[in-house]
Amino acid sequence: MSEVLEPKKASAAGTVASAEPVYALMDQRPADMSNAESPLSRFRWQVSSSGKNVGVVARELALLGHFILRGNVANADFVKGAAEVLGVELPGTLKSNAKGNLVVRWLAPDEWLITVPGEQAFAIESNLRKRLTGHYSLVNVSGGQTLLVLSGADAVNVLRKSCHYDVHDRNFPVGKVVGTTFAKAQCVIRRAGQQEWELVIRRSFADYLAAWIQDAAQEYGFAVK
Amino acid sequence: MSQTNRLSSGGLIDRRKPLSFQYNGKQYQGYEGDTLASALLANGVDIIGRSFKYSRPRGIVAAGAEEPNAVMQIGASEATQIPNVRATQQALYEGLVSSATNGWPNVDFDVMSYVGKIGGKMMPPGFYYKTFMWPQTMWPTYEKYIRKAAGLGRSSTMKDPDQYDTLNHHCDVMIVGAGPTGLAAARAAAATGARVIIADEQEMFGGSLLSSRELINGKPAIDWVRTVVDELSANPDVVMLPRSTVNGYHDHNFVTIHERRADHIGDRAPVGMTRQRMHRVRAHWVVLATGAQERPLVFAHNDVPGVMLASAVTTYIERFGVVPGNELVLMTSNDDAYLTALSWASTGRKVVAVVDSRAKADGDLVKQVIDKGIRVIFGSAVYDVDGGTRVKAARISGLTADGKKLTGKSETLSCDTIASSGGWSPVVHLSCHTGSRPVWDDNIIGFVPGETQQKQLIAGGIRGHYDLLDCLTEGMNCGYVAAERSGYGPVGKRPEYKVARIRRSPAMPLFLVPHLKPISQAPKQFVDLQNDVTSAGIELATREGFESIEHVKRYTAMGFGTDQGKLGNINGMAITAQVLGKSIAETGTTVFRPNYTPITFGAIAGRNCGELFDAKRYSAMQPWHEENGALFEDVGQWKRPWYFPKSGETMQQSLNREVLAVRNSVGILDASTLGKIDIQGKDAREFLARVYTNAWAKLGVGKCRYGLMCKEDGMVFDDGVTSCLAENHFLMTTTTGGAARVLEWLELYHQTEWPELEVYMTSVTDHWATMTISGPNSRKLLAQLTDDIDLDKDTFKFMDWRPGTVAGVPARVFRISFTGELSYEINVSANHGLQVWKKLMEVGKQYDITPYGTETMHVLRAEKGFIIVGQDTDSTLTPYDLGMGWAVAPTKPFSFIGKRGMAREDAVKPNRKQLVGLMAKKPDVVIPEGSQAVANPNQPIPMTMLGHITSSYYSATLGRSIAMGLIRGGLDRMGETVYYPQADGSVIEAEICSPVFYDPKGDRQNV
Amino acid sequence: MLHIFCPHCGEYREEEEFRCKGQAHIARPLDPEACSDEEWGHFMFFRQNTRGQHRELWVHSTGCRKHFNVIRNTVTYEIEKVYLVGTKPETEGAAS
């Protein structure tokens, strides 16, 4: 609704901000993971009857560490620090960088999604907290979302039934990351391979999206790994 | 029955594959490749319906989307009924069951036709408006019989067993129409490497070439079609969509296409295949190659079965091997229609005469007809038709050169078929969908597309260019241009097309053939066959003062049928112009809007129906809720447990049990759906101070605070508790329904007003599973599940939070309360929500821990007078109106959002509606929510209303009903009595009181 | 269905990814307390109903969640310009 052209200086709220901001840090992952439940761990998939061609395969990459990192790319030390800890550069617009099981996705000009193996999550979070400087934020969202990988020759058709983003090779090369509307929810899609699409799905929408995806995939033959 | 009108050879049907089908209860046979219309004509079925208003018998007129009469009900079972299907667009399949839409009791004997016969004069335009408006109470009765008699198609009363879906596309070049123009365009564009989509509403690609005898590069046109189709099929970047109607052309080259995937296969779609599919295309460039539709001439009794479009007759003969009659009279104002005479003659059946309105014509086709010895009568016209259920004769007369008057002697030509052609109307509909108005072109005697903002090219028939070579060349050029402008090409070698040009003599602008009598007294001259609009009706409309074409349309209902006046509109405009003494350009057109042809609701809904209708959101504890019999309430998209009935309990009994468990021992609530926003940055505190009404400067680490959010007008729009996790780190909670809205609101202010504030907001709603244990035993329960959180009441106080471990899982525990009881809100990563919940239930057994849902929560909070934003508030209440002035810190240095707004004159005036408690005088009466308060129930209606009830429950804790509501000046009216008149005439008496009904000092939450 | 260029994502996206937040450049008064009721009322409620070029604020809701401005022609629905919050390019004929 509103907008100013010239940024104004904040008027003091009565506090003096400390030189380096102070954040709460907490290992949210218990030592015993045997009872953990990923967003799709209980979903009752309906796969195509055996013997049918399988055009779409779904596979959840469950219980990874997910972090939202926000910061200013104009802060060279922030960019450098993130790269040092993560081992890869923060990717630019609509791109992703991966190193082994660590993937960093661009979400917005000041926002990235980092996924890492669950057992490394706290170490990476701690190291980022130690290393990063200036104005940034780091938020653990591991419980709030999951990765669902759709692969197979017809995975692309499931996407075309679900979102109106152009998934053609010329517009969506491997490694690209796109946040878009998916069915009646939101989704971040990364093309992980020629026939491999990785969806970031929010926990509360997981049942709906899984049901939608398997419905869309039925005509191509659908399997779950 | 035998196919009396079927030729023994020719056409694109497969005579080795006979198909049987049913029409109006009788069995017929056709062939693969037929449409329902061609098969009916092959079988000599003349009458396929009764007209809408006069119930006159009607036959098939056209061969495509423009067909006004052959509108069918299709479906072999109740569940598979589809109304309003044009027989000309329905492919024949084995076992197809169809019936006429109009006609009661049947098409051959129709009650309403007697009404029509007795008095055309009895049913002028505006008949329904004029006749059935009075008395109004009788309308339902009239309507029932009008609908039964007129027939408008019938929807199934059962669930459609088929599925429909949607596919999204992007392309460089979208080509609409796969006739010669469209195919040439597709071929050219595809050759550049561009991504191409080509769609056509017909069963197969080819358009006019499917019934043409012309040669392309020395070979039959159909061979060229097959070559191009094969070529395109082999290209992975070309999407070909036959039997797909481009129904909408929307802003920024967004195109919607309705594909009938299985309608040609059977009554039900094959397993694993959707019946119809909506394609949503975003195209860089659109090429409209929609061609043209033939315009019939308007003359008296031109609706008698056997009167058809000339080009349709050609199509039935050439494409389907069907001659729809024995003796033809062709009435034309142009050369093209002579093709029909040639086709007809080639079947060995008789062409009685060609009646040409022009004084002379010497084009190639005219010469060919004359050379065959066919009688051609120039300067004449068919002005009337003999026959009732089938044409018996054509009455012709000489015509003046301007086409306004008959001259000379009349002659009656015996025949059973009259083919008429008034020239071509370019199919401009799509070009108009984004607001462009078509332009009249005298040269082609038709409307052509006007200027547009879209990246659109037009080629061929839509421009009024009908010569095949022109169509191929223009199509090709447009294909290349569209591709080049999308960044492809140019290509080196372009294909060459060699087509013999047909020399045509000029056409004559003729729309209405005059009768011996003036328009108003002549027999009915039908303009819009589907809606029974006549030239006399149009004249009457203008006489009654409806001179704008839009008014004429509405007054006469011209173009309002399911065919949207494809056949009749241009003639109607021309006749309007004629009677007004204006030009057609001056009269203009009505507006064409999507959709081009009717679409099933199934195709519009796609898979967004049933279980997939909308996103359903669940918390991590959903499996437990389901296993334990919860009933669910929709809160936004969330499914939240409403209450947990035990067997045999009424809802109220469940609520009472759940409420008392919280008050007396411990209850547990799934609060995961609350919006949660992680806020970090050195200016986080300042940001909070600006968006909340209260103070945040001194909130220490480990502390929580309730806050109200207002909009700039000072009205409350959300609330929640925000906790200080670290000096520069906060966790905000919002209402369940407001989560996304609040985050976007915060981002809006941060991005546009205060970008200098160093703060980042991130949603963690889904990350945290939140379970609230509430009740006097909650501390004891929690103590058994944690060994690293000090729960001492003096160290872990009300409105504190602590990190620690609960049930072996890292947690943040917030001591906040929405029930007024000692409460702990336990937050764990949602991956562990279910396990912690189960553990709480297991250990809580000794306290008889009771799960409770949203309804119980509402009762508990109402007992304490806590508001629910959106239930007790409605964007018209300031914090002061809610009695929550304590949550406003007007002395904060920054003028927080809402501060100025709530200081406005109107927001501070006396006697505003304010939130108060209300107690019914009879404690067992629960005042219905929404009841209006009045001071004097005996005041005559309309009474002066003081406010209304916002929340109302039976409180098991208090053993009586309680309510919250708005009352004008309510905060100053404690103890006064107000009245709530009910719909049944009773009146509920209630006393205004504090909304805090229970534990007003808050001792219980502070223990 | 508009096709909108998101200046943050650097490409065109479908309208369903965005939400329009109304007229752009409605600056919140720097000192709200100094405003009369009438001035505050204008800030809150008064908007243009332009025929032609209209400056609007949009947000890329399901994409990058960033706000940006567009100049959209309310007659033709053409989006003539897209620009960042905090800038205001001059455009011939555009209402301020």
PDB file of N, CA, C and O in Angstrom, chain B residues 226-278:
ATOM      1  N   ARG B 226      -1.769 -34.372 -45.231  1.00  0.00           N
ATOM      2  CA  ARG B 226      -1.160 -35.538 -44.577  1.00  0.00           C
ATOM      3  C   ARG B 226       0.355 -35.366 -44.457  1.00  0.00           C
ATOM      4  O   ARG B 226       0.946 -35.702 -43.446  1.00  0.00           O
ATOM      5  N   THR B 227       0.956 -34.826 -45.510  1.00  0.00           N
ATOM      6  CA  THR B 227       2.406 -34.613 -45.480  1.00  0.00           C
ATOM      7  C   THR B 227       2.791 -33.650 -44.357  1.00  0.00           C
ATOM      8  O   THR B 227       3.712 -33.899 -43.585  1.00  0.00           O
ATOM      9  N   VAL B 228       2.069 -32.553 -44.290  1.00  0.00           N
ATOM     10  CA  VAL B 228       2.403 -31.551 -43.270  1.00  0.00           C
ATOM     11  C   VAL B 228       2.157 -32.104 -41.864  1.00  0.00           C
ATOM     12  O   VAL B 228       2.955 -31.902 -40.950  1.00  0.00           O
ATOM     13  N   VAL B 229       1.052 -32.807 -41.697  1.00  0.00           N
ATOM     14  CA  VAL B 229       0.750 -33.383 -40.380  1.00  0.00           C
ATOM     15  C   VAL B 229       1.856 -34.355 -39.967  1.00  0.00           C
ATOM     16  O   VAL B 229       2.318 -34.327 -38.820  1.00  0.00           O
ATOM     17  N   ASP B 230       2.303 -35.176 -40.894  1.00  0.00           N
ATOM     18  CA  ASP B 230       3.398 -36.117 -40.584  1.00  0.00           C
ATOM     19  C   ASP B 230       4.662 -35.360 -40.196  1.00  0.00           C
ATOM     20  O   ASP B 230       5.355 -35.719 -39.250  1.00  0.00           O
ATOM     21  N   GLU B 231       4.954 -34.332 -40.956  1.00  0.00           N
ATOM     22  CA  GLU B 231       6.148 -33.532 -40.713  1.00  0.00           C
ATOM     23  C   GLU B 231       6.098 -32.900 -39.316  1.00  0.00           C
ATOM     24  O   GLU B 231       7.061 -32.953 -38.552  1.00  0.00           O
ATOM     25  N   LEU B 232       4.953 -32.348 -38.974  1.00  0.00           N
ATOM     26  CA  LEU B 232       4.810 -31.691 -37.675  1.00  0.00           C
ATOM     27  C   LEU B 232       4.855 -32.716 -36.542  1.00  0.00           C
ATOM     28  O   LEU B 232       5.425 -32.472 -35.478  1.00  0.00           O
ATOM     29  N   SER B 233       4.256 -33.876 -36.783  1.00  0.00           N
ATOM     30  CA  SER B 233       4.219 -34.909 -35.739  1.00  0.00           C
ATOM     31  C   SER B 233       5.616 -35.352 -35.350  1.00  0.00           C
ATOM     32  O   SER B 233       5.859 -35.747 -34.211  1.00  0.00           O
ATOM     33  N   ALA B 234       6.526 -35.297 -36.301  1.00  0.00           N
ATOM     34  CA  ALA B 234       7.876 -35.774 -36.038  1.00  0.00           C
ATOM     35  C   ALA B 234       8.709 -34.757 -35.275  1.00  0.00           C
ATOM     36  O   ALA B 234       9.804 -35.061 -34.826  1.00  0.00           O
ATOM     37  N   ASN B 235       8.186 -33.554 -35.106  1.00  0.00           N
ATOM     38  CA  ASN B 235       8.947 -32.488 -34.441  1.00  0.00           C
ATOM     39  C   ASN B 235       8.585 -32.442 -32.952  1.00  0.00           C
ATOM     40  O   ASN B 235       7.442 -32.172 -32.598  1.00  0.00           O
ATOM     41  N   PRO B 236       9.553 -32.706 -32.064  1.00  0.00           N
ATOM     42  CA  PRO B 236       9.230 -32.763 -30.628  1.00  0.00           C
ATOM     43  C   PRO B 236       8.819 -31.414 -30.055  1.00  0.00           C
ATOM     44  O   PRO B 236       8.242 -31.360 -28.975  1.00  0.00           O
ATOM     45  N   ASP B 237       9.098 -30.338 -30.763  1.00  0.00           N
ATOM     46  CA  ASP B 237       8.723 -29.022 -30.250  1.00  0.00           C
ATOM     47  C   ASP B 237       7.409 -28.512 -30.826  1.00  0.00           C
ATOM     48  O   ASP B 237       7.091 -27.331 -30.706  1.00  0.00           O
ATOM     49  N   VAL B 238       6.668 -29.416 -31.445  1.00  0.00           N
ATOM     50  CA  VAL B 238       5.344 -29.047 -31.951  1.00  0.00           C
ATOM     51  C   VAL B 238       4.288 -29.838 -31.188  1.00  0.00           C
ATOM     52  O   VAL B 238       4.390 -31.050 -31.052  1.00  0.00           O
ATOM     53  N   VAL B 239       3.321 -29.133 -30.655  1.00  0.00           N
ATOM     54  CA  VAL B 239       2.187 -29.782 -30.005  1.00  0.00           C
ATOM     55  C   VAL B 239       0.992 -29.638 -30.927  1.00  0.00           C
ATOM     56  O   VAL B 239       0.641 -28.526 -31.326  1.00  0.00           O
ATOM     57  N   MET B 240       0.405 -30.781 -31.312  1.00  0.00           N
ATOM     58  CA  MET B 240      -0.738 -30.747 -32.217  1.00  0.00           C
ATOM     59  C   MET B 240      -1.995 -31.139 -31.460  1.00  0.00           C
ATOM     60  O   MET B 240      -2.053 -32.183 -30.829  1.00  0.00           O
ATOM     61  N   LEU B 241      -2.995 -30.296 -31.539  1.00  0.00           N
ATOM     62  CA  LEU B 241      -4.217 -30.535 -30.790  1.00  0.00           C
ATOM     63  C   LEU B 241      -5.440 -30.533 -31.708  1.00  0.00           C
ATOM     64  O   LEU B 241      -6.067 -29.497 -31.917  1.00  0.00           O
ATOM     65  N   PRO B 242      -5.789 -31.685 -32.274  1.00  0.00           N
ATOM     66  CA  PRO B 242      -7.061 -31.760 -32.993  1.00  0.00           C
ATOM     67  C   PRO B 242      -8.204 -31.846 -31.989  1.00  0.00           C
ATOM     68  O   PRO B 242      -7.956 -32.047 -30.798  1.00  0.00           O
ATOM     69  N   ARG B 243      -9.442 -31.745 -32.454  1.00  0.00           N
ATOM     70  CA  ARG B 243     -10.647 -31.689 -31.630  1.00  0.00           C
ATOM     71  C   ARG B 243     -10.443 -30.836 -30.382  1.00  0.00           C
ATOM     72  O   ARG B 243     -10.837 -31.163 -29.289  1.00  0.00           O
ATOM     73  N   SER B 244      -9.770 -29.716 -30.604  1.00  0.00           N
ATOM     74  CA  SER B 244      -9.457 -28.794 -29.516  1.00  0.00           C
ATOM     75  C   SER B 244      -9.855 -27.380 -29.929  1.00  0.00           C
ATOM     76  O   SER B 244      -9.302 -26.825 -30.869  1.00  0.00           O
ATOM     77  N   THR B 245     -10.821 -26.839 -29.229  1.00  0.00           N
ATOM     78  CA  THR B 245     -11.315 -25.515 -29.578  1.00  0.00           C
ATOM     79  C   THR B 245     -10.583 -24.451 -28.774  1.00  0.00           C
ATOM     80  O   THR B 245     -10.547 -24.518 -27.553  1.00  0.00           O
ATOM     81  N   VAL B 246      -9.988 -23.520 -29.484  1.00  0.00           N
ATOM     82  CA  VAL B 246      -9.402 -22.374 -28.778  1.00  0.00           C
ATOM     83  C   VAL B 246     -10.576 -21.485 -28.394  1.00  0.00           C
ATOM     84  O   VAL B 246     -11.193 -20.851 -29.236  1.00  0.00           O
ATOM     85  N   ASN B 247     -10.883 -21.526 -27.114  1.00  0.00           N
ATOM     86  CA  ASN B 247     -12.114 -20.885 -26.655  1.00  0.00           C
ATOM     87  C   ASN B 247     -11.922 -19.500 -26.101  1.00  0.00           C
ATOM     88  O   ASN B 247     -12.868 -18.727 -26.015  1.00  0.00           O
ATOM     89  N   GLY B 248     -10.707 -19.206 -25.701  1.00  0.00           N
ATOM     90  CA  GLY B 248     -10.491 -17.891 -25.116  1.00  0.00           C
ATOM     91  C   GLY B 248      -9.117 -17.364 -25.484  1.00  0.00           C
ATOM     92  O   GLY B 248      -8.140 -18.105 -25.515  1.00  0.00           O
ATOM     93  N   TYR B 249      -9.088 -16.078 -25.810  1.00  0.00           N
ATOM     94  CA  TYR B 249      -7.813 -15.408 -26.101  1.00  0.00           C
ATOM     95  C   TYR B 249      -7.740 -14.254 -25.111  1.00  0.00           C
ATOM     96  O   TYR B 249      -8.447 -13.269 -25.235  1.00  0.00           O
ATOM     97  N   HIS B 250      -6.903 -14.439 -24.081  1.00  0.00           N
ATOM     98  CA  HIS B 250      -6.901 -13.509 -22.960  1.00  0.00           C
ATOM     99  C   HIS B 250      -5.667 -12.599 -23.013  1.00  0.00           C
ATOM    100  O   HIS B 250      -4.825 -12.738 -23.892  1.00  0.00           O
ATOM    101  N   ASP B 251      -5.578 -11.722 -22.013  1.00  0.00           N
ATOM    102  CA  ASP B 251      -4.504 -10.730 -22.004  1.00  0.00           C
ATOM    103  C   ASP B 251      -3.129 -11.370 -22.099  1.00  0.00           C
ATOM    104  O   ASP B 251      -2.894 -12.448 -21.588  1.00  0.00           O
ATOM    105  N   HIS B 252      -2.234 -10.628 -22.716  1.00  0.00           N
ATOM    106  CA  HIS B 252      -0.826 -11.012 -22.803  1.00  0.00           C
ATOM    107  C   HIS B 252      -0.655 -12.394 -23.437  1.00  0.00           C
ATOM    108  O   HIS B 252       0.114 -13.224 -22.952  1.00  0.00           O
ATOM    109  N   ASN B 253      -1.429 -12.617 -24.476  1.00  0.00           N
ATOM    110  CA  ASN B 253      -1.309 -13.860 -25.239  1.00  0.00           C
ATOM    111  C   ASN B 253      -1.475 -15.114 -24.389  1.00  0.00           C
ATOM    112  O   ASN B 253      -0.719 -16.069 -24.493  1.00  0.00           O
ATOM    113  N   PHE B 254      -2.463 -15.069 -23.544  1.00  0.00           N
ATOM    114  CA  PHE B 254      -2.830 -16.266 -22.789  1.00  0.00           C
ATOM    115  C   PHE B 254      -4.051 -16.873 -23.472  1.00  0.00           C
ATOM    116  O   PHE B 254      -5.052 -16.201 -23.683  1.00  0.00           O
ATOM    117  N   VAL B 255      -3.905 -18.136 -23.829  1.00  0.00           N
ATOM    118  CA  VAL B 255      -4.918 -18.774 -24.665  1.00  0.00           C
ATOM    119  C   VAL B 255      -5.436 -20.026 -23.953  1.00  0.00           C
ATOM    120  O   VAL B 255      -4.649 -20.799 -23.412  1.00  0.00           O
ATOM    121  N   THR B 256      -6.739 -20.188 -23.931  1.00  0.00           N
ATOM    122  CA  THR B 256      -7.302 -21.396 -23.328  1.00  0.00           C
ATOM    123  C   THR B 256      -7.913 -22.272 -24.415  1.00  0.00           C
ATOM    124  O   THR B 256      -8.658 -21.795 -25.268  1.00  0.00           O
ATOM    125  N   ILE B 257      -7.567 -23.546 -24.355  1.00  0.00           N
ATOM    126  CA  ILE B 257      -7.983 -24.500 -25.388  1.00  0.00           C
ATOM    127  C   ILE B 257      -8.717 -25.648 -24.718  1.00  0.00           C
ATOM    128  O   ILE B 257      -8.239 -26.228 -23.749  1.00  0.00           O
ATOM    129  N   HIS B 258      -9.869 -25.961 -25.269  1.00  0.00           N
ATOM    130  CA  HIS B 258     -10.699 -27.035 -24.725  1.00  0.00           C
ATOM    131  C   HIS B 258     -10.560 -28.256 -25.624  1.00  0.00           C
ATOM    132  O   HIS B 258     -11.060 -28.255 -26.752  1.00  0.00           O
ATOM    133  N   GLU B 259      -9.839 -29.239 -25.125  1.00  0.00           N
ATOM    134  CA  GLU B 259      -9.618 -30.447 -25.922  1.00  0.00           C
ATOM    135  C   GLU B 259     -10.586 -31.548 -25.506  1.00  0.00           C
ATOM    136  O   GLU B 259     -10.711 -31.852 -24.329  1.00  0.00           O
ATOM    137  N   ARG B 260     -11.260 -32.115 -26.482  1.00  0.00           N
ATOM    138  CA  ARG B 260     -12.144 -33.237 -26.227  1.00  0.00           C
ATOM    139  C   ARG B 260     -11.364 -34.510 -26.538  1.00  0.00           C
ATOM    140  O   ARG B 260     -11.270 -34.925 -27.680  1.00  0.00           O
ATOM    141  N   ARG B 261     -10.790 -35.080 -25.490  1.00  0.00           N
ATOM    142  CA  ARG B 261      -9.858 -36.188 -25.684  1.00  0.00           C
ATOM    143  C   ARG B 261     -10.569 -37.499 -25.936  1.00  0.00           C
ATOM    144  O   ARG B 261     -10.047 -38.372 -26.628  1.00  0.00           O
ATOM    145  N   ALA B 262     -11.709 -37.669 -25.319  1.00  0.00           N
ATOM    146  CA  ALA B 262     -12.356 -38.977 -25.385  1.00  0.00           C
ATOM    147  C   ALA B 262     -13.797 -38.899 -25.862  1.00  0.00           C
ATOM    148  O   ALA B 262     -14.462 -39.910 -25.958  1.00  0.00           O
ATOM    149  N   ASP B 263     -14.277 -37.719 -26.173  1.00  0.00           N
ATOM    150  CA  ASP B 263     -15.675 -37.589 -26.589  1.00  0.00           C
ATOM    151  C   ASP B 263     -15.952 -38.317 -27.898  1.00  0.00           C
ATOM    152  O   ASP B 263     -17.097 -38.616 -28.211  1.00  0.00           O
ATOM    153  N   HIS B 264     -14.907 -38.587 -28.657  1.00  0.00           N
ATOM    154  CA  HIS B 264     -15.099 -39.288 -29.927  1.00  0.00           C
ATOM    155  C   HIS B 264     -14.943 -40.797 -29.759  1.00  0.00           C
ATOM    156  O   HIS B 264     -15.094 -41.549 -30.712  1.00  0.00           O
ATOM    157  N   ILE B 265     -14.610 -41.213 -28.521  1.00  0.00           N
ATOM    158  CA  ILE B 265     -14.310 -42.632 -28.320  1.00  0.00           C
ATOM    159  C   ILE B 265     -15.522 -43.391 -27.786  1.00  0.00           C
ATOM    160  O   ILE B 265     -15.822 -44.488 -28.237  1.00  0.00           O
ATOM    161  N   GLY B 266     -16.187 -42.790 -26.823  1.00  0.00           N
ATOM    162  CA  GLY B 266     -17.312 -43.518 -26.262  1.00  0.00           C
ATOM    163  C   GLY B 266     -18.049 -42.711 -25.218  1.00  0.00           C
ATOM    164  O   GLY B 266     -17.728 -41.552 -24.957  1.00  0.00           O
ATOM    165  N   ASP B 267     -19.038 -43.370 -24.624  1.00  0.00           N
ATOM    166  CA  ASP B 267     -19.871 -42.725 -23.632  1.00  0.00           C
ATOM    167  C   ASP B 267     -19.053 -42.360 -22.400  1.00  0.00           C
ATOM    168  O   ASP B 267     -19.318 -41.370 -21.731  1.00  0.00           O
ATOM    169  N   ARG B 268     -18.054 -43.193 -22.103  1.00  0.00           N
ATOM    170  CA  ARG B 268     -17.126 -42.899 -21.018  1.00  0.00           C
ATOM    171  C   ARG B 268     -15.708 -42.912 -21.555  1.00  0.00           C
ATOM    172  O   ARG B 268     -15.396 -43.609 -22.514  1.00  0.00           O
ATOM    173  N   ALA B 269     -14.856 -42.144 -20.918  1.00  0.00           N
ATOM    174  CA  ALA B 269     -13.457 -42.113 -21.334  1.00  0.00           C
ATOM    175  C   ALA B 269     -12.803 -43.438 -20.964  1.00  0.00           C
ATOM    176  O   ALA B 269     -13.187 -44.068 -19.981  1.00  0.00           O
ATOM    177  N   PRO B 270     -11.830 -43.868 -21.752  1.00  0.00           N
ATOM    178  CA  PRO B 270     -11.115 -45.100 -21.403  1.00  0.00           C
ATOM    179  C   PRO B 270     -10.429 -44.940 -20.039  1.00  0.00           C
ATOM    180  O   PRO B 270     -10.101 -43.837 -19.620  1.00  0.00           O
ATOM    181  N   VAL B 271     -10.212 -46.070 -19.388  1.00  0.00           N
ATOM    182  CA  VAL B 271      -9.565 -46.050 -18.074  1.00  0.00           C
ATOM    183  C   VAL B 271      -8.198 -45.364 -18.180  1.00  0.00           C
ATOM    184  O   VAL B 271      -7.446 -45.612 -19.113  1.00  0.00           O
ATOM    185  N   GLY B 272      -7.913 -44.494 -17.221  1.00  0.00           N
ATOM    186  CA  GLY B 272      -6.604 -43.845 -17.195  1.00  0.00           C
ATOM    187  C   GLY B 272      -6.496 -42.642 -18.104  1.00  0.00           C
ATOM    188  O   GLY B 272      -5.427 -42.092 -18.288  1.00  0.00           O
ATOM    189  N   MET B 273      -7.625 -42.215 -18.686  1.00  0.00           N
ATOM    190  CA  MET B 273      -7.577 -41.070 -19.597  1.00  0.00           C
ATOM    191  C   MET B 273      -8.672 -40.094 -19.181  1.00  0.00           C
ATOM    192  O   MET B 273      -9.783 -40.500 -18.877  1.00  0.00           O
ATOM    193  N   THR B 274      -8.304 -38.828 -19.163  1.00  0.00           N
ATOM    194  CA  THR B 274      -9.336 -37.850 -18.856  1.00  0.00           C
ATOM    195  C   THR B 274     -10.203 -37.631 -20.083  1.00  0.00           C
ATOM    196  O   THR B 274      -9.757 -37.798 -21.208  1.00  0.00           O
ATOM    197  N   ARG B 275     -11.454 -37.262 -19.842  1.00  0.00           N
ATOM    198  CA  ARG B 275     -12.376 -37.087 -20.951  1.00  0.00           C
ATOM    199  C   ARG B 275     -12.039 -35.826 -21.749  1.00  0.00           C
ATOM    200  O   ARG B 275     -11.982 -35.849 -22.971  1.00  0.00           O
ATOM    201  N   GLN B 276     -11.826 -34.751 -21.016  1.00  0.00           N
ATOM    202  CA  GLN B 276     -11.509 -33.488 -21.671  1.00  0.00           C
ATOM    203  C   GLN B 276     -10.362 -32.823 -20.929  1.00  0.00           C
ATOM    204  O   GLN B 276     -10.134 -33.074 -19.761  1.00  0.00           O
ATOM    205  N   ARG B 277      -9.664 -31.984 -21.651  1.00  0.00           N
ATOM    206  CA  ARG B 277      -8.507 -31.339 -21.044  1.00  0.00           C
ATOM    207  C   ARG B 277      -8.510 -29.861 -21.420  1.00  0.00           C
ATOM    208  O   ARG B 277      -8.755 -29.507 -22.566  1.00  0.00           O
ATOM    209  N   MET B 278      -8.244 -29.038 -20.438  1.00  0.00           N
ATOM    210  CA  MET B 278      -8.097 -27.606 -20.707  1.00  0.00           C
ATOM    211  C   MET B 278      -6.612 -27.301 -20.815  1.00  0.00           C
ATOM    212  O   MET B 278      -5.849 -27.565 -19.892  1.00  0.00           O
TER     213      MET B 278
END
